[in-house]
Amino acid sequence: MRSALTGNGSDAVNGTAGRFVSSAEGTALAYGSLLLMALLPIFFGALKSVGCSKSKSASDMPETITSRDAARFPIIASCTLFGLYLFFKIFSQEYINLLLSMYFFVLGILALSHTMSPFMCRVFPANVPNKQYQLLFTQGSGESKEEIVNYEFDTKDLICLGISSVVGVWYVLKKHWIANNLFGLAFALNGVELLHLNNVSTGCILLGGLFVYDVFWVFGTNVMVTVAKSFEAPIKLVFPQDLLEKGLDARNFAMLGLGDIVLLILIYSCSVIFSSFTLSLKKNTRTYFYTSFLAYIFGLGLTIFVMHTFKHAQPALLYLVPACVGFPVLLALFKGELTEMFSYESSDEVLPHTPRLTHFPTVSGSPASLANSMQSFGLSTPRSRRHTPSDM
């Protein structure tokens, strides 16, 4: 029997339910596996987030969460959670979960395929032809034709899509915990690419609000518990505590919600950005990131300890937020960088001697005059390249 206690946005770690009492070895294996599965997307997702912010163009950058968005998010999450609670109370749970299964089936396939793509690029045999494909949907005809979908992919993407589809069918038919975790990890790793925090202050506002949200809905009402028990979707990481006794058919799960992972990835990306800033200016190490990473291990370990001791679901952010915010703040206070830490924004992470274009000049005339104007603003002229028919 699954005892669940997870919800949307910020989730909780569940306690043991049912009459089965797992062995000490099984419990340690379950909690250790949950901790490891939580740390992997935290570590690689945060680094990937910062890598994306450095390598992508402005048009490809993920949407940045403002302080106003961070303050609104707990309210929106509360309305969504209570709305789901009402849906499960009014409508049949079976039909709602059937609809949600189809929805997450499609999303899971796409997320897992995207996650597998870099790995497939490394292991794809060089002697196998990698053909290019294009999926194009247009509306209208002639001069009024408008592109609706223009997606380019190759053979590697098709292989990833095929493997992900097999996992998706496995999840829909069996709801197996391994398929659930594959989708859950894919959602966690992809979730960080959709949103971006550019300063630590916004992250603290977001986590502070979700701290109150998590504690209220877990301890103050039965709403999150009811939704978690009714909601069948890969929005949590699970691991059976009776794996040693029942093998892959185990059913007594401990779980960790994805919200606790994805939200902490955002605050970690701020830690990495600020550590990179101090690295470039003071030749320091990534102290803040590793401090936050150790704080997450401490907070999650404390959550598991309290949950296991009292045999009751715990809102994970009750322990994670004070640890992950408090440890870096104390470190910054000790190093005398507290003001600098909260005033720094990732948009400032431009090299000191990098020229900035403060306004756009109006240029007319020949290409030569355009090049001269660019040079006057400290911008280099791009190398000439051979024009193809597509450039015309």
Tab-separated table of N, CA and C in Angstrom, residues 16 92 138:
chain	number	residue	atom	x	y	z
A	16	THR	N	5.946	5.846	6.612
A	16	THR	CA	5.599	4.477	6.285
A	16	THR	C	4.132	4.258	6.578
A	92	SER	N	-15.115	11.712	-10.088
A	92	SER	CA	-14.576	10.379	-9.841
A	92	SER	C	-13.056	10.396	-9.939
A	138	THR	N	1.821	24.344	-41.491
A	138	THR	CA	1.569	25.715	-41.904
A	138	THR	C	0.077	25.983	-41.958
